[in-house]
Structure formats: structure tokens, C-alpha cells
């Protein structure tokens, strides 16, 4: 079984500052993918960033970057230069190798509500 | 070029009624997933289709839940004899191909919020 844990129910940050959201996971698969999704109040889930477990280099997408610690099974998201539009619920998600029985289904954490203050 | 669409966006049902939730995936997407999201929680997997074949229905909470995708495009999630615990947002997601490669980004619809009274 796969599990994803987000231990921060809520976070807040001032506009233009940096914030880090935490995520830990557990899986028995050797190859897997990790994702951060953003869900604004409109509820449309949007992919923020993706990390392939076999790649050691941390993924980066503009102001978003991850700190992937495979041995520790940790996958944190750093948002730099926070903007008001970053206010949303953020979900960490794990996807196993769809060549197995998981068929690529996502296992989500409980989410972290991020509020960016002006 | 449209994204994943779902209808209705909101549904209020009386306990015991049957409901049907529709998902239109992105055109050409092979894989389709249904997730259930309780208030304040992360989505939980319900079922998976590859084209018209339902390959995984391990997440369906009871035999009152039924999903189909008869022509490999539009999918319908049906809940029979709804109960209050079925109240949740039902999310649909599609991805381009089946398999576990880097192209397997799941694109989500806006969800259907179901309230059972």
C-alpha cells in the first residue's frame, strides 16, 4: 500500500516571501512519481510540479522547486516570491509504476491550505 | 483544446435517490480516473478506465457505485440509493495514454459536488 502524509494543515506567508510545504510518503515500489497539485477555491486541480523518483536532480518550474530526499522518503515544495494567486490547497501525490497493478492511480495526502497575505 | 469537463457541477439528492455524474475527458485521452474528495480531505481513488475497459474498480466503496465508459470517451459514475456518507466532490481525471511514463500527467475536471440530504 502507498501512503502520503502532509503534516501541515495550514500555512501562511507574506507576499514575495518564500514558503516550504512538507510531504512524506511510503511505497514499496522501486520506480514511482511524485507530484504537487494546487487546488484553488474553484476546485480545479492543477499540476504544479512533477518528480521522477529515479532522477536525483530536483525538479524546478519557475518559482516552484522541490527538495526530493529519496532515502528519507521526503518531497517538499518550495514556493519562492509568493504571489496572491498562490493561495490554494496544495496536495502532494504519489503514483506508482503503472506497469504494476496501480494503473497510474494517484495517492494523495490530506492537503495543506496555503494563504498568501498582501 | 478544451479541458476535462464534468456535469452537473452541483447535485442535491434526497437519501435513496439514484444519481448519475458525467465526465467528458480531453479528446484522445486513453486513461480516465474517478476520485472521491470528502470535505477538507485529499481525493481518493475510485476507479480507472483504459479506453472502454474498466481495469481497476478497487476503490469503489460499495456495490451501489457503478461506472462505465462504453465508447472509450465519456464516462458516467452512477450511485444508487444514495446515502448521506456519499456527500463529497467527485473528480474525474484523464491522461493521454495508459502506462507509467512521463507523459502520464492527469488532468482534472472541476468536479461534481454531491450533497445527499
mmCIF file of C-alpha atoms in Angstrom, chain A residues 10-111:
data_model
loop_
_atom_site.group_PDB
_atom_site.id
_atom_site.type_symbol
_atom_site.label_atom_id
_atom_site.label_comp_id
_atom_site.label_asym_id
_atom_site.label_seq_id
_atom_site.Cartn_x
_atom_site.Cartn_y
_atom_site.Cartn_z
ATOM 1 C CA UNK A 10 -2.391 25.270 7.155
ATOM 2 C CA UNK A 11 0.449 27.616 6.257
ATOM 3 C CA UNK A 12 0.622 31.325 5.633
ATOM 4 C CA UNK A 13 3.220 33.552 4.024
ATOM 5 C CA UNK A 14 3.645 37.188 3.141
ATOM 6 C CA UNK A 15 3.623 38.178 -0.486
ATOM 7 C CA UNK A 16 7.102 37.974 -2.096
ATOM 8 C CA UNK A 17 8.448 35.694 0.632
ATOM 9 C CA UNK A 18 9.376 32.016 0.426
ATOM 10 C CA UNK A 19 7.420 29.128 1.915
ATOM 11 C CA UNK A 20 8.065 25.386 2.097
ATOM 12 C CA UNK A 21 5.348 22.748 2.262
ATOM 13 C CA UNK A 22 6.264 19.320 3.636
ATOM 14 C CA UNK A 23 5.345 15.862 2.425
ATOM 15 C CA UNK A 24 6.456 12.374 3.348
ATOM 16 C CA UNK A 25 5.444 9.168 1.659
ATOM 17 C CA UNK A 26 5.787 5.433 1.768
ATOM 18 C CA UNK A 27 5.774 2.942 -1.077
ATOM 19 C CA UNK A 28 7.197 -0.483 -1.756
ATOM 20 C CA UNK A 29 7.715 0.250 -5.452
ATOM 21 C CA UNK A 30 11.176 0.937 -6.784
ATOM 22 C CA UNK A 31 10.033 3.296 -9.507
ATOM 23 C CA UNK A 32 7.401 5.937 -8.862
ATOM 24 C CA UNK A 33 6.476 9.535 -9.488
ATOM 25 C CA UNK A 34 5.724 12.348 -7.096
ATOM 26 C CA UNK A 35 3.543 15.356 -7.778
ATOM 27 C CA UNK A 36 2.393 18.569 -6.219
ATOM 28 C CA UNK A 37 -1.084 19.684 -7.238
ATOM 29 C CA UNK A 38 -2.720 23.013 -6.488
ATOM 30 C CA UNK A 39 -6.461 23.303 -5.896
ATOM 31 C CA UNK A 40 -7.734 26.901 -5.758
ATOM 32 C CA UNK A 41 -11.142 27.639 -4.282
ATOM 33 C CA UNK A 42 -12.707 26.975 -7.720
ATOM 34 C CA UNK A 43 -11.663 23.340 -7.091
ATOM 35 C CA UNK A 44 -9.953 22.658 -10.439
ATOM 36 C CA UNK A 45 -6.865 20.615 -9.586
ATOM 37 C CA UNK A 46 -3.779 21.897 -11.405
ATOM 38 C CA UNK A 47 -0.398 20.193 -11.670
ATOM 39 C CA UNK A 48 2.359 22.339 -10.169
ATOM 40 C CA UNK A 49 5.434 20.157 -10.459
ATOM 41 C CA UNK A 50 6.467 16.559 -11.043
ATOM 42 C CA UNK A 51 9.451 14.478 -9.905
ATOM 43 C CA UNK A 52 10.515 11.088 -11.189
ATOM 44 C CA UNK A 53 11.981 9.016 -8.388
ATOM 45 C CA UNK A 54 14.879 7.670 -10.420
ATOM 46 C CA UNK A 55 16.113 11.193 -11.178
ATOM 47 C CA UNK A 56 18.360 12.623 -8.493
ATOM 48 C CA UNK A 57 18.082 16.191 -9.712
ATOM 49 C CA UNK A 58 15.349 18.172 -8.016
ATOM 50 C CA UNK A 59 12.607 19.408 -10.335
ATOM 51 C CA UNK A 60 12.089 23.137 -10.840
ATOM 52 C CA UNK A 61 9.261 25.038 -12.518
ATOM 53 C CA UNK A 62 9.759 28.796 -12.403
ATOM 54 C CA UNK A 63 9.072 29.864 -8.781
ATOM 55 C CA UNK A 64 8.338 26.291 -7.689
ATOM 56 C CA UNK A 65 11.002 23.772 -6.749
ATOM 57 C CA UNK A 66 11.165 20.551 -4.800
ATOM 58 C CA UNK A 67 13.559 19.023 -2.314
ATOM 59 C CA UNK A 68 13.399 15.295 -3.011
ATOM 60 C CA UNK A 69 15.109 13.126 -0.390
ATOM 61 C CA UNK A 70 14.582 9.568 -1.596
ATOM 62 C CA UNK A 71 16.172 7.781 1.349
ATOM 63 C CA UNK A 72 14.101 9.781 3.793
ATOM 64 C CA UNK A 73 11.008 9.485 1.577
ATOM 65 C CA UNK A 74 10.508 13.211 1.756
ATOM 66 C CA UNK A 75 9.250 15.510 -1.003
ATOM 67 C CA UNK A 76 8.849 19.155 -0.022
ATOM 68 C CA UNK A 77 7.670 22.032 -2.209
ATOM 69 C CA UNK A 78 9.310 25.445 -2.069
ATOM 70 C CA UNK A 79 7.466 28.448 -3.430
ATOM 71 C CA UNK A 80 9.657 31.489 -3.963
ATOM 72 C CA UNK A 81 8.434 35.061 -4.383
ATOM 73 C CA UNK A 82 4.945 34.066 -3.227
ATOM 74 C CA UNK A 83 2.043 35.700 -5.039
ATOM 75 C CA UNK A 84 -1.557 36.252 -4.005
ATOM 76 C CA UNK A 85 -2.618 33.817 -6.721
ATOM 77 C CA UNK A 86 -0.690 31.047 -4.975
ATOM 78 C CA UNK A 87 -3.392 30.947 -2.305
ATOM 79 C CA UNK A 88 -4.875 27.451 -2.579
ATOM 80 C CA UNK A 89 -4.930 23.961 -1.136
ATOM 81 C CA UNK A 90 -1.776 22.068 -2.102
ATOM 82 C CA UNK A 91 -1.730 18.303 -2.397
ATOM 83 C CA UNK A 92 1.258 16.021 -2.527
ATOM 84 C CA UNK A 93 0.569 12.876 -4.563
ATOM 85 C CA UNK A 94 2.331 9.625 -5.374
ATOM 86 C CA UNK A 95 1.892 7.473 -8.432
ATOM 87 C CA UNK A 96 3.342 4.025 -8.751
ATOM 88 C CA UNK A 97 4.641 2.422 -11.886
ATOM 89 C CA UNK A 98 1.529 1.788 -13.950
ATOM 90 C CA UNK A 99 3.135 -1.371 -15.269
ATOM 91 C CA UNK A 100 2.125 -2.898 -11.980
ATOM 92 C CA UNK A 101 -1.352 -3.118 -10.553
ATOM 93 C CA UNK A 102 -1.757 0.532 -9.639
ATOM 94 C CA UNK A 103 -2.511 1.582 -13.233
ATOM 95 C CA UNK A 104 -1.149 5.002 -12.508
ATOM 96 C CA UNK A 105 -3.723 5.962 -9.896
ATOM 97 C CA UNK A 106 -2.700 8.783 -7.608
ATOM 98 C CA UNK A 107 -2.490 8.540 -3.829
ATOM 99 C CA UNK A 108 -2.953 11.973 -2.275
ATOM 100 C CA UNK A 109 -2.003 13.490 1.050
ATOM 101 C CA UNK A 110 -4.500 15.352 3.200
ATOM 102 C CA UNK A 111 -3.539 18.712 1.772
#
